[in-house]
PDB file of N, CA and C in Angstrom:
ATOM      1  N   MET P  24     -17.085  -1.278 -26.463  1.00 51.00           N
ATOM      2  CA  MET P  24     -16.401  -0.969 -25.615  1.00 51.00           C
ATOM      3  C   MET P  24     -14.849  -0.925 -25.872  1.00 51.00           C
ATOM      4  N   SER P  25     -14.185  -0.088 -25.671  1.00 53.00           N
ATOM      5  CA  SER P  25     -12.766   0.003 -25.863  1.00 53.00           C
ATOM      6  C   SER P  25     -11.825  -1.024 -24.785  1.00 53.00           C
ATOM      7  N   PRO P  26     -10.758  -1.515 -25.339  1.00 58.00           N
ATOM      8  CA  PRO P  26     -10.040  -2.326 -24.549  1.00 58.00           C
ATOM      9  C   PRO P  26      -9.302  -1.374 -23.371  1.00 58.00           C
ATOM     10  N   THR P  27      -9.053  -2.005 -22.181  1.00 58.00           N
ATOM     11  CA  THR P  27      -8.323  -1.397 -20.979  1.00 58.00           C
ATOM     12  C   THR P  27      -6.925  -1.260 -21.382  1.00 58.00           C
ATOM     13  N   VAL P  28      -6.307   0.177 -21.443  1.00 60.00           N
ATOM     14  CA  VAL P  28      -4.880   0.229 -21.619  1.00 60.00           C
ATOM     15  C   VAL P  28      -4.253   0.177 -20.236  1.00 60.00           C
ATOM     16  N   VAL P  29      -3.349  -0.798 -20.012  1.00 57.00           N
ATOM     17  CA  VAL P  29      -2.613  -0.860 -18.842  1.00 57.00           C
ATOM     18  C   VAL P  29      -1.297  -0.277 -19.119  1.00 57.00           C
ATOM     19  N   PRO P  30      -0.774   0.818 -18.247  1.00 68.00           N
ATOM     20  CA  PRO P  30       0.471   1.250 -18.442  1.00 68.00           C
ATOM     21  C   PRO P  30       1.586   0.136 -17.992  1.00 68.00           C
ATOM     22  N   ALA P  31       2.822   0.545 -18.483  1.00 85.00           N
ATOM     23  CA  ALA P  31       3.944  -0.410 -18.184  1.00 85.00           C
ATOM     24  C   ALA P  31       4.338  -0.439 -16.705  1.00 85.00           C
ATOM     25  N   ILE P  32       4.651  -1.690 -16.279  1.00 92.00           N
ATOM     26  CA  ILE P  32       4.685  -1.835 -14.868  1.00 92.00           C
ATOM     27  C   ILE P  32       6.487  -1.603 -14.503  1.00 92.00           C
ATOM     28  N   PRO P  33       6.685  -0.482 -13.509  1.00 95.00           N
ATOM     29  CA  PRO P  33       7.923  -0.068 -13.459  1.00 95.00           C
ATOM     30  C   PRO P  33       8.903  -1.251 -12.447  1.00 95.00           C
ATOM     31  N   ALA P  34      10.143  -1.403 -12.620  1.00 96.00           N
ATOM     32  CA  ALA P  34      10.893  -2.188 -11.740  1.00 96.00           C
ATOM     33  C   ALA P  34      10.742  -1.910 -10.177  1.00 96.00           C
ATOM     34  N   VAL P  35      10.694  -0.649  -9.799  1.00 98.00           N
ATOM     35  CA  VAL P  35      10.623  -0.181  -8.534  1.00 98.00           C
ATOM     36  C   VAL P  35       9.283   0.721  -8.243  1.00 98.00           C
ATOM     37  N   HIS P  36       8.865   0.824  -7.230  1.00 98.00           N
ATOM     38  CA  HIS P  36       7.853   1.702  -6.730  1.00 98.00           C
ATOM     39  C   HIS P  36       8.038   2.063  -5.442  1.00 98.00           C
ATOM     40  N   ARG P  37       7.352   3.278  -4.960  1.00 98.00           N
ATOM     41  CA  ARG P  37       7.480   3.874  -3.575  1.00 98.00           C
ATOM     42  C   ARG P  37       6.254   3.528  -2.466  1.00 98.00           C
ATOM     43  N   GLU P  38       6.882   3.306  -1.324  1.00 98.00           N
ATOM     44  CA  GLU P  38       5.949   3.251  -0.197  1.00 98.00           C
ATOM     45  C   GLU P  38       6.455   4.209   0.841  1.00 98.00           C
ATOM     46  N   VAL P  39       5.404   4.334   1.703  1.00 97.00           N
ATOM     47  CA  VAL P  39       5.537   5.447   2.789  1.00 97.00           C
ATOM     48  C   VAL P  39       5.597   4.605   4.003  1.00 97.00           C
ATOM     49  N   ARG P  40       6.639   4.797   4.918  1.00 97.00           N
ATOM     50  CA  ARG P  40       7.176   4.087   5.876  1.00 97.00           C
ATOM     51  C   ARG P  40       7.438   4.993   6.897  1.00 97.00           C
ATOM     52  N   LEU P  41       6.798   4.603   8.286  1.00 97.00           N
ATOM     53  CA  LEU P  41       7.107   5.098   9.562  1.00 97.00           C
ATOM     54  C   LEU P  41       8.548   5.295   9.797  1.00 97.00           C
ATOM     55  N   ALA P  42       8.964   6.510   9.988  1.00 97.00           N
ATOM     56  CA  ALA P  42      10.413   6.646  10.252  1.00 97.00           C
ATOM     57  C   ALA P  42      10.627   6.247  11.821  1.00 97.00           C
ATOM     58  N   ASP P  43       9.736   6.938  12.520  1.00 93.00           N
ATOM     59  CA  ASP P  43       9.927   6.932  13.938  1.00 93.00           C
ATOM     60  C   ASP P  43       8.456   7.201  14.647  1.00 93.00           C
ATOM     61  N   GLN P  44       8.425   6.383  15.907  1.00 92.00           N
ATOM     62  CA  GLN P  44       6.893   6.550  16.532  1.00 92.00           C
ATOM     63  C   GLN P  44       6.773   8.176  16.984  1.00 92.00           C
ATOM     64  N   ALA P  45       5.780   8.530  16.820  1.00 88.00           N
ATOM     65  CA  ALA P  45       5.324   9.898  16.954  1.00 88.00           C
ATOM     66  C   ALA P  45       4.723  10.226  18.486  1.00 88.00           C
ATOM     67  N   GLU P  46       5.446  11.003  18.819  1.00 87.00           N
ATOM     68  CA  GLU P  46       5.112  11.817  20.213  1.00 87.00           C
ATOM     69  C   GLU P  46       4.946  13.382  19.904  1.00 87.00           C
ATOM     70  N   GLY P  47       3.680  13.768  20.490  1.00 86.00           N
ATOM     71  CA  GLY P  47       3.805  15.129  20.197  1.00 86.00           C
ATOM     72  C   GLY P  47       3.118  15.282  18.582  1.00 86.00           C
ATOM     73  N   GLU P  48       3.436  16.615  18.199  1.00 89.00           N
ATOM     74  CA  GLU P  48       3.029  16.922  16.872  1.00 89.00           C
ATOM     75  C   GLU P  48       3.475  16.046  15.884  1.00 89.00           C
ATOM     76  N   LEU P  49       2.985  15.705  14.827  1.00 90.00           N
ATOM     77  CA  LEU P  49       3.363  14.814  13.762  1.00 90.00           C
ATOM     78  C   LEU P  49       4.037  15.743  12.780  1.00 90.00           C
ATOM     79  N   THR P  50       5.154  15.463  12.240  1.00 93.00           N
ATOM     80  CA  THR P  50       5.780  16.046  11.229  1.00 93.00           C
ATOM     81  C   THR P  50       6.368  15.373   9.941  1.00 93.00           C
ATOM     82  N   ALA P  51       6.851  15.893   9.010  1.00 94.00           N
ATOM     83  CA  ALA P  51       7.247  14.920   7.891  1.00 94.00           C
ATOM     84  C   ALA P  51       8.265  14.183   8.130  1.00 94.00           C
ATOM     85  N   GLY P  52       9.017  14.515   9.138  1.00 94.00           N
ATOM     86  CA  GLY P  52      10.307  13.686   9.793  1.00 94.00           C
ATOM     87  C   GLY P  52       9.899  12.610  10.257  1.00 94.00           C
ATOM     88  N   HIS P  53       8.610  12.218  10.687  1.00 95.00           N
ATOM     89  CA  HIS P  53       8.347  10.903  10.975  1.00 95.00           C
ATOM     90  C   HIS P  53       8.030   9.937   9.925  1.00 95.00           C
ATOM     91  N   PHE P  54       7.986  10.088   8.597  1.00 96.00           N
ATOM     92  CA  PHE P  54       7.848   9.317   7.549  1.00 96.00           C
ATOM     93  C   PHE P  54       9.079   9.305   6.529  1.00 96.00           C
ATOM     94  N   THR P  55       9.324   8.376   6.091  1.00 97.00           N
ATOM     95  CA  THR P  55       9.952   8.204   4.890  1.00 97.00           C
ATOM     96  C   THR P  55       9.479   7.694   3.552  1.00 97.00           C
ATOM     97  N   ILE P  56       9.926   8.085   2.537  1.00 98.00           N
ATOM     98  CA  ILE P  56       9.450   7.506   1.218  1.00 98.00           C
ATOM     99  C   ILE P  56      10.645   6.769   0.695  1.00 98.00           C
ATOM    100  N   VAL P  57      10.444   5.439   0.478  1.00 98.00           N
ATOM    101  CA  VAL P  57      11.411   4.639  -0.018  1.00 98.00           C
ATOM    102  C   VAL P  57      11.130   4.124  -1.410  1.00 98.00           C
ATOM    103  N   GLU P  58      12.084   3.631  -2.281  1.00 98.00           N
ATOM    104  CA  GLU P  58      11.843   2.823  -3.457  1.00 98.00           C
ATOM    105  C   GLU P  58      12.314   1.636  -3.063  1.00 98.00           C
ATOM    106  N   VAL P  59      11.094   0.758  -3.320  1.00 98.00           N
ATOM    107  CA  VAL P  59      11.651  -0.812  -3.349  1.00 98.00           C
ATOM    108  C   VAL P  59      11.251  -1.578  -4.653  1.00 98.00           C
ATOM    109  N   PRO P  60      11.783  -2.818  -4.738  1.00 98.00           N
ATOM    110  CA  PRO P  60      11.199  -3.655  -6.025  1.00 98.00           C
ATOM    111  C   PRO P  60       9.537  -3.703  -6.014  1.00 98.00           C
ATOM    112  N   VAL P  61       9.142  -3.588  -7.118  1.00 98.00           N
ATOM    113  CA  VAL P  61       7.691  -3.953  -7.217  1.00 98.00           C
ATOM    114  C   VAL P  61       7.305  -5.564  -6.795  1.00 98.00           C
ATOM    115  N   PRO P  62       6.358  -5.516  -6.191  1.00 97.00           N
ATOM    116  CA  PRO P  62       6.268  -7.219  -5.639  1.00 97.00           C
ATOM    117  C   PRO P  62       5.856  -8.049  -6.982  1.00 97.00           C
ATOM    118  N   VAL P  63       6.301  -9.296  -6.796  1.00 94.00           N
ATOM    119  CA  VAL P  63       5.851 -10.185  -7.787  1.00 94.00           C
ATOM    120  C   VAL P  63       4.757 -10.964  -7.242  1.00 94.00           C
ATOM    121  N   PRO P  64       3.595 -11.011  -7.809  1.00 93.00           N
ATOM    122  CA  PRO P  64       2.457 -11.767  -7.549  1.00 93.00           C
ATOM    123  C   PRO P  64       2.874 -13.391  -7.380  1.00 93.00           C
ATOM    124  N   GLU P  65       2.328 -13.946  -6.228  1.00 91.00           N
ATOM    125  CA  GLU P  65       2.529 -15.467  -6.109  1.00 91.00           C
ATOM    126  C   GLU P  65       1.449 -16.095  -6.845  1.00 91.00           C
ATOM    127  N   PRO P  66       1.219 -17.326  -7.063  1.00 88.00           N
ATOM    128  CA  PRO P  66       0.379 -17.933  -7.586  1.00 88.00           C
ATOM    129  C   PRO P  66      -1.019 -17.726  -6.907  1.00 88.00           C
ATOM    130  N   GLY P  67      -2.116 -17.385  -7.751  1.00 90.00           N
ATOM    131  CA  GLY P  67      -3.330 -16.953  -7.203  1.00 90.00           C
ATOM    132  C   GLY P  67      -3.249 -15.643  -6.638  1.00 90.00           C
ATOM    133  N   GLU P  68      -2.383 -14.760  -6.799  1.00 93.00           N
ATOM    134  CA  GLU P  68      -2.310 -13.186  -6.473  1.00 93.00           C
ATOM    135  C   GLU P  68      -2.397 -12.370  -7.674  1.00 93.00           C
ATOM    136  N   VAL P  69      -3.031 -11.248  -7.647  1.00 95.00           N
ATOM    137  CA  VAL P  69      -2.569 -10.298  -8.627  1.00 95.00           C
ATOM    138  C   VAL P  69      -1.946  -9.026  -8.397  1.00 95.00           C
ATOM    139  N   LEU P  70      -1.424  -8.294  -9.116  1.00 97.00           N
ATOM    140  CA  LEU P  70      -0.359  -7.161  -9.102  1.00 97.00           C
ATOM    141  C   LEU P  70      -1.465  -5.937  -9.223  1.00 97.00           C
ATOM    142  N   VAL P  71      -1.710  -4.973  -8.278  1.00 97.00           N
ATOM    143  CA  VAL P  71      -2.350  -3.940  -8.235  1.00 97.00           C
ATOM    144  C   VAL P  71      -1.717  -2.480  -7.946  1.00 97.00           C
ATOM    145  N   ARG P  72      -1.847  -1.480  -8.742  1.00 97.00           N
ATOM    146  CA  ARG P  72      -1.565  -0.195  -8.640  1.00 97.00           C
ATOM    147  C   ARG P  72      -2.552   0.285  -7.780  1.00 97.00           C
ATOM    148  N   THR P  73      -2.194   0.778  -6.707  1.00 98.00           N
ATOM    149  CA  THR P  73      -2.862   1.515  -5.640  1.00 98.00           C
ATOM    150  C   THR P  73      -3.269   2.990  -5.960  1.00 98.00           C
ATOM    151  N   ARG P  74      -4.644   3.194  -6.079  1.00 97.00           N
ATOM    152  CA  ARG P  74      -5.206   4.388  -6.663  1.00 97.00           C
ATOM    153  C   ARG P  74      -6.022   5.222  -5.402  1.00 97.00           C
ATOM    154  N   VAL P  75      -6.418   4.512  -4.248  1.00 97.00           N
ATOM    155  CA  VAL P  75      -6.869   5.456  -3.214  1.00 97.00           C
ATOM    156  C   VAL P  75      -6.384   4.608  -1.912  1.00 97.00           C
ATOM    157  N   MET P  76      -5.774   5.374  -0.816  1.00 95.00           N
ATOM    158  CA  MET P  76      -5.530   4.972   0.562  1.00 95.00           C
ATOM    159  C   MET P  76      -6.273   5.733   1.400  1.00 95.00           C
ATOM    160  N   ALA P  77      -6.739   5.015   2.624  1.00 94.00           N
ATOM    161  CA  ALA P  77      -7.373   5.386   3.424  1.00 94.00           C
ATOM    162  C   ALA P  77      -6.651   6.150   4.497  1.00 94.00           C
ATOM    163  N   VAL P  78      -7.072   7.312   5.161  1.00 92.00           N
ATOM    164  CA  VAL P  78      -6.374   8.121   6.240  1.00 92.00           C
ATOM    165  C   VAL P  78      -7.391   8.259   7.082  1.00 92.00           C
ATOM    166  N   THR P  79      -7.270   7.615   8.185  1.00 91.00           N
ATOM    167  CA  THR P  79      -8.047   7.745   9.498  1.00 91.00           C
ATOM    168  C   THR P  79      -7.587   8.365  10.745  1.00 91.00           C
ATOM    169  N   ALA P  80      -8.419   8.604  11.436  1.00 89.00           N
ATOM    170  CA  ALA P  80      -7.972   9.372  12.873  1.00 89.00           C
ATOM    171  C   ALA P  80      -7.393   8.209  13.739  1.00 89.00           C
ATOM    172  N   ALA P  81      -7.648   7.011  13.604  1.00 90.00           N
ATOM    173  CA  ALA P  81      -6.887   5.899  14.351  1.00 90.00           C
ATOM    174  C   ALA P  81      -5.534   5.754  13.896  1.00 90.00           C
ATOM    175  N   MET P  82      -5.228   6.010  12.694  1.00 93.00           N
ATOM    176  CA  MET P  82      -3.813   5.927  12.104  1.00 93.00           C
ATOM    177  C   MET P  82      -2.943   6.624  13.078  1.00 93.00           C
ATOM    178  N   ARG P  83      -3.294   7.882  13.483  1.00 92.00           N
ATOM    179  CA  ARG P  83      -2.347   8.700  14.294  1.00 92.00           C
ATOM    180  C   ARG P  83      -2.234   8.087  15.595  1.00 92.00           C
ATOM    181  N   THR P  84      -2.891   7.399  16.162  1.00 92.00           N
ATOM    182  CA  THR P  84      -2.660   6.697  17.346  1.00 92.00           C
ATOM    183  C   THR P  84      -1.755   5.497  17.174  1.00 92.00           C
ATOM    184  N   GLN P  85      -1.889   4.670  15.863  1.00 94.00           N
ATOM    185  CA  GLN P  85      -1.070   3.574  15.668  1.00 94.00           C
ATOM    186  C   GLN P  85       0.336   4.096  15.671  1.00 94.00           C
ATOM    187  N   MET P  86       0.483   5.262  15.282  1.00 94.00           N
ATOM    188  CA  MET P  86       2.059   5.846  14.973  1.00 94.00           C
ATOM    189  C   MET P  86       2.598   5.744  16.272  1.00 94.00           C
ATOM    190  N   THR P  87       2.083   5.755  17.601  1.00 92.00           N
ATOM    191  CA  THR P  87       2.617   6.001  18.853  1.00 92.00           C
ATOM    192  C   THR P  87       2.797   4.575  19.687  1.00 92.00           C
ATOM    193  N   LYS P  88       3.545   4.821  20.904  1.00 89.00           N
ATOM    194  CA  LYS P  88       3.773   3.570  21.615  1.00 89.00           C
ATOM    195  C   LYS P  88       2.433   3.300  22.441  1.00 89.00           C
ATOM    196  N   VAL P  89       1.429   4.132  22.501  1.00 88.00           N
ATOM    197  CA  VAL P  89      -0.127   3.822  22.997  1.00 88.00           C
ATOM    198  C   VAL P  89      -0.251   2.303  22.883  1.00 88.00           C
ATOM    199  N   PRO P  90      -0.459   1.411  23.855  1.00 89.00           N
ATOM    200  CA  PRO P  90      -1.076   0.281  23.421  1.00 89.00           C
ATOM    201  C   PRO P  90      -2.714   0.033  23.107  1.00 89.00           C
ATOM    202  N   LEU P  91      -2.963  -0.492  21.956  1.00 88.00           N
ATOM    203  CA  LEU P  91      -4.233  -0.392  21.455  1.00 88.00           C
ATOM    204  C   LEU P  91      -4.733  -1.901  21.251  1.00 88.00           C
ATOM    205  N   PRO P  92      -5.917  -2.017  20.849  1.00 90.00           N
ATOM    206  CA  PRO P  92      -6.562  -3.313  20.733  1.00 90.00           C
ATOM    207  C   PRO P  92      -6.297  -3.843  19.076  1.00 90.00           C
ATOM    208  N   MET P  93      -5.579  -3.235  18.586  1.00 88.00           N
ATOM    209  CA  MET P  93      -5.138  -3.351  17.000  1.00 88.00           C
ATOM    210  C   MET P  93      -3.510  -3.018  16.840  1.00 88.00           C
ATOM    211  N   PRO P  94      -3.115  -3.941  15.914  1.00 90.00           N
ATOM    212  CA  PRO P  94      -1.490  -3.449  15.696  1.00 90.00           C
ATOM    213  C   PRO P  94      -1.325  -2.150  15.497  1.00 90.00           C
ATOM    214  N   SER P  95      -0.128  -1.764  16.070  1.00 93.00           N
ATOM    215  CA  SER P  95       0.240  -0.461  15.723  1.00 93.00           C
ATOM    216  C   SER P  95       1.234  -0.397  14.522  1.00 93.00           C
ATOM    217  N   PHE P  96       1.538   0.962  13.731  1.00 95.00           N
ATOM    218  CA  PHE P  96       2.441   0.866  12.888  1.00 95.00           C
ATOM    219  C   PHE P  96       4.001   0.629  13.516  1.00 95.00           C
ATOM    220  N   VAL P  97       4.863  -0.256  12.554  1.00 95.00           N
ATOM    221  CA  VAL P  97       6.382  -0.370  13.302  1.00 95.00           C
ATOM    222  C   VAL P  97       7.236   0.534  12.505  1.00 95.00           C
ATOM    223  N   PRO P  98       7.923   1.279  12.923  1.00 96.00           N
ATOM    224  CA  PRO P  98       9.036   2.044  12.523  1.00 96.00           C
ATOM    225  C   PRO P  98       9.900   1.235  11.387  1.00 96.00           C
ATOM    226  N   GLY P  99      10.067   1.638  10.090  1.00 96.00           N
ATOM    227  CA  GLY P  99      10.795   1.035   9.238  1.00 96.00           C
ATOM    228  C   GLY P  99      10.058   0.345   8.226  1.00 96.00           C
ATOM    229  N   GLN P 100       8.570   0.039   8.708  1.00 96.00           N
ATOM    230  CA  GLN P 100       7.778  -0.743   7.858  1.00 96.00           C
ATOM    231  C   GLN P 100       6.734   0.271   7.120  1.00 96.00           C
ATOM    232  N   ALA P 101       6.250  -0.026   5.987  1.00 96.00           N
ATOM    233  CA  ALA P 101       5.188   0.475   5.249  1.00 96.00           C
ATOM    234  C   ALA P 101       3.969   0.858   6.132  1.00 96.00           C
ATOM    235  N   LEU P 102       3.284   1.983   5.981  1.00 95.00           N
ATOM    236  CA  LEU P 102       1.998   1.868   6.650  1.00 95.00           C
ATOM    237  C   LEU P 102       0.975   1.239   5.881  1.00 95.00           C
ATOM    238  N   TRP P 103       0.203   0.484   6.725  1.00 95.00           N
ATOM    239  CA  TRP P 103      -0.876  -0.256   5.933  1.00 95.00           C
ATOM    240  C   TRP P 103      -2.218   0.455   6.547  1.00 95.00           C
ATOM    241  N   GLY P 104      -3.181  -0.155   5.764  1.00 95.00           N
ATOM    242  CA  GLY P 104      -4.567   0.190   5.800  1.00 95.00           C
ATOM    243  C   GLY P 104      -5.422  -0.073   4.658  1.00 95.00           C
ATOM    244  N   ALA P 105      -6.763   0.285   4.677  1.00 96.00           N
ATOM    245  CA  ALA P 105      -7.555   0.140   3.604  1.00 96.00           C
ATOM    246  C   ALA P 105      -6.900   0.793   2.185  1.00 96.00           C
ATOM    247  N   ALA P 106      -7.357  -0.117   1.045  1.00 98.00           N
ATOM    248  CA  ALA P 106      -6.897   0.902  -0.116  1.00 98.00           C
ATOM    249  C   ALA P 106      -7.743   0.060  -1.237  1.00 98.00           C
ATOM    250  N   VAL P 107      -7.773   0.734  -2.346  1.00 98.00           N
ATOM    251  CA  VAL P 107      -8.365   0.395  -3.580  1.00 98.00           C
ATOM    252  C   VAL P 107      -7.211   0.579  -4.573  1.00 98.00           C
ATOM    253  N   GLY P 108      -7.080  -0.774  -5.378  1.00 97.00           N
ATOM    254  CA  GLY P 108      -6.020  -0.419  -6.486  1.00 97.00           C
ATOM    255  C   GLY P 108      -6.690  -1.326  -7.834  1.00 97.00           C
ATOM    256  N   GLU P 109      -6.045  -0.865  -8.866  1.00 97.00           N
ATOM    257  CA  GLU P 109      -6.462  -1.427 -10.103  1.00 97.00           C
ATOM    258  C   GLU P 109      -5.563  -2.524 -10.609  1.00 97.00           C
ATOM    259  N   VAL P 110      -6.112  -3.470 -10.903  1.00 96.00           N
ATOM    260  CA  VAL P 110      -5.325  -4.819 -11.528  1.00 96.00           C
ATOM    261  C   VAL P 110      -4.476  -4.440 -12.648  1.00 96.00           C
ATOM    262  N   VAL P 111      -3.236  -4.538 -12.391  1.00 96.00           N
ATOM    263  CA  VAL P 111      -2.340  -4.533 -13.804  1.00 96.00           C
ATOM    264  C   VAL P 111      -1.674  -5.642 -14.270  1.00 96.00           C
ATOM    265  N   ALA P 112      -1.757  -6.482 -13.313  1.00 94.00           N
ATOM    266  CA  ALA P 112      -1.404  -8.085 -13.857  1.00 94.00           C
ATOM    267  C   ALA P 112      -1.802  -9.256 -12.978  1.00 94.00           C
ATOM    268  N   ALA P 113      -2.442 -10.102 -13.984  1.00 91.00           N
ATOM    269  CA  ALA P 113      -3.203 -11.265 -13.171  1.00 91.00           C
ATOM    270  C   ALA P 113      -2.779 -12.503 -13.891  1.00 91.00           C
ATOM    271  N   PRO P 114      -1.745 -12.973 -13.460  1.00 88.00           N
ATOM    272  CA  PRO P 114      -1.002 -14.160 -14.133  1.00 88.00           C
ATOM    273  C   PRO P 114      -1.714 -15.314 -13.675  1.00 88.00           C
ATOM    274  N   GLY P 115      -2.553 -15.580 -12.613  1.00 76.00           N
ATOM    275  CA  GLY P 115      -3.108 -16.556 -12.303  1.00 76.00           C
ATOM    276  C   GLY P 115      -4.646 -16.715 -12.690  1.00 76.00           C
ATOM    277  N   GLY P 116      -5.002 -15.614 -13.454  1.00 73.00           N
ATOM    278  CA  GLY P 116      -6.548 -15.319 -13.995  1.00 73.00           C
ATOM    279  C   GLY P 116      -7.426 -14.891 -12.850  1.00 73.00           C
ATOM    280  N   GLY P 117      -8.663 -14.916 -13.049  1.00 85.00           N
ATOM    281  CA  GLY P 117      -9.775 -14.708 -12.149  1.00 85.00           C
ATOM    282  C   GLY P 117      -9.863 -13.091 -12.207  1.00 85.00           C
ATOM    283  N   PHE P 118      -8.929 -12.260 -12.359  1.00 92.00           N
ATOM    284  CA  PHE P 118      -9.330 -10.896 -12.572  1.00 92.00           C
ATOM    285  C   PHE P 118      -8.589 -10.559 -13.766  1.00 92.00           C
ATOM    286  N   ALA P 119      -9.051  -9.256 -14.259  1.00 92.00           N
ATOM    287  CA  ALA P 119      -8.929  -8.785 -15.634  1.00 92.00           C
ATOM    288  C   ALA P 119      -7.996  -7.567 -15.375  1.00 92.00           C
ATOM    289  N   PRO P 120      -7.015  -7.088 -16.047  1.00 92.00           N
ATOM    290  CA  PRO P 120      -6.303  -5.763 -16.066  1.00 92.00           C
ATOM    291  C   PRO P 120      -7.338  -4.822 -15.955  1.00 92.00           C
ATOM    292  N   GLY P 121      -7.265  -3.701 -15.210  1.00 94.00           N
ATOM    293  CA  GLY P 121      -8.380  -2.669 -15.172  1.00 94.00           C
ATOM    294  C   GLY P 121      -9.475  -2.763 -13.970  1.00 94.00           C
ATOM    295  N   GLU P 122      -9.485  -4.159 -13.574  1.00 96.00           N
ATOM    296  CA  GLU P 122     -10.300  -4.182 -12.462  1.00 96.00           C
ATOM    297  C   GLU P 122     -10.001  -3.676 -11.172  1.00 96.00           C
ATOM    298  N   LEU P 123     -10.906  -3.144 -10.191  1.00 97.00           N
ATOM    299  CA  LEU P 123     -10.692  -2.504  -9.165  1.00 97.00           C
ATOM    300  C   LEU P 123     -10.690  -3.595  -7.976  1.00 97.00           C
ATOM    301  N   VAL P 124      -9.836  -3.576  -7.047  1.00 96.00           N
ATOM    302  CA  VAL P 124      -9.908  -4.381  -5.842  1.00 96.00           C
ATOM    303  C   VAL P 124      -9.412  -3.660  -4.733  1.00 96.00           C
ATOM    304  N   HIS P 125     -10.040  -4.197  -3.519  1.00 96.00           N
ATOM    305  CA  HIS P 125      -9.873  -3.801  -2.285  1.00 96.00           C
ATOM    306  C   HIS P 125      -8.668  -4.644  -1.577  1.00 96.00           C
ATOM    307  N   HIS P 126      -7.618  -3.833  -0.994  1.00 97.00           N
ATOM    308  CA  HIS P 126      -6.472  -4.595  -0.297  1.00 97.00           C
ATOM    309  C   HIS P 126      -6.098  -3.738   1.038  1.00 97.00           C
ATOM    310  N   PRO P 127      -5.563  -4.467   1.936  1.00 96.00           N
ATOM    311  CA  PRO P 127      -4.958  -3.681   3.151  1.00 96.00           C
ATOM    312  C   PRO P 127      -3.647  -3.238   3.296  1.00 96.00           C
ATOM    313  N   TYR P 128      -2.975  -3.177   2.035  1.00 95.00           N
ATOM    314  CA  TYR P 128      -1.630  -3.025   2.058  1.00 95.00           C
ATOM    315  C   TYR P 128      -1.310  -1.322   2.206  1.00 95.00           C
ATOM    316  N   GLY P 129      -2.246  -0.553   1.955  1.00 91.00           N
ATOM    317  CA  GLY P 129      -2.230   0.840   2.228  1.00 91.00           C
ATOM    318  C   GLY P 129      -1.060   1.660   1.403  1.00 91.00           C
ATOM    319  N   TRP P 130      -0.165   2.235   2.019  1.00 95.00           N
ATOM    320  CA  TRP P 130       0.546   3.380   1.502  1.00 95.00           C
ATOM    321  C   TRP P 130       1.868   2.906   0.673  1.00 95.00           C
ATOM    322  N   ARG P 131       1.384   2.483  -0.399  1.00 98.00           N
ATOM    323  CA  ARG P 131       2.453   2.021  -1.234  1.00 98.00           C
ATOM    324  C   ARG P 131       1.766   1.862  -2.854  1.00 98.00           C
ATOM    325  N   GLU P 132       2.816   2.028  -3.844  1.00 98.00           N
ATOM    326  CA  GLU P 132       2.277   2.239  -5.136  1.00 98.00           C
ATOM    327  C   GLU P 132       1.565   0.726  -6.030  1.00 98.00           C
ATOM    328  N   PHE P 133       2.163  -0.102  -5.502  1.00 98.00           N
ATOM    329  CA  PHE P 133       1.697  -1.407  -5.880  1.00 98.00           C
ATOM    330  C   PHE P 133       1.680  -2.450  -4.767  1.00 98.00           C
ATOM    331  N   ALA P 134       0.714  -3.259  -4.843  1.00 97.00           N
ATOM    332  CA  ALA P 134       0.787  -4.481  -3.912  1.00 97.00           C
ATOM    333  C   ALA P 134       0.400  -5.836  -4.656  1.00 97.00           C
ATOM    334  N   ALA P 135       0.927  -7.054  -4.332  1.00 96.00           N
ATOM    335  CA  ALA P 135       0.475  -8.152  -4.733  1.00 96.00           C
ATOM    336  C   ALA P 135      -0.434  -8.633  -3.700  1.00 96.00           C
ATOM    337  N   VAL P 136      -1.766  -9.179  -4.282  1.00 94.00           N
ATOM    338  CA  VAL P 136      -2.910  -9.275  -3.493  1.00 94.00           C
ATOM    339  C   VAL P 136      -3.424 -10.479  -3.862  1.00 94.00           C
TER     340      VAL P 136
END
């Protein structure tokens, strides 16, 4: 079995944020893509590169002011939701680079999990 090759970790990454709560038709103007520093894992965490992000019908309602039994998305913050990422750094051990993990941090390239 060949070793897993992990690409270099950049200093910044992109995340998709809700620009404004959506009423009516959803447009690209409701979102912004921003570059922010790649998170540094705390002790016991790993850094993952997100590979797959969920897009669900409920997310559309979470982008509005409609009261829901779950948290809504907040303008200016990254969209969250189920995602699968590949471990790229595991300073505390427990996982190896290349392993896949599930996380709830959604629409961003990297997450500390």
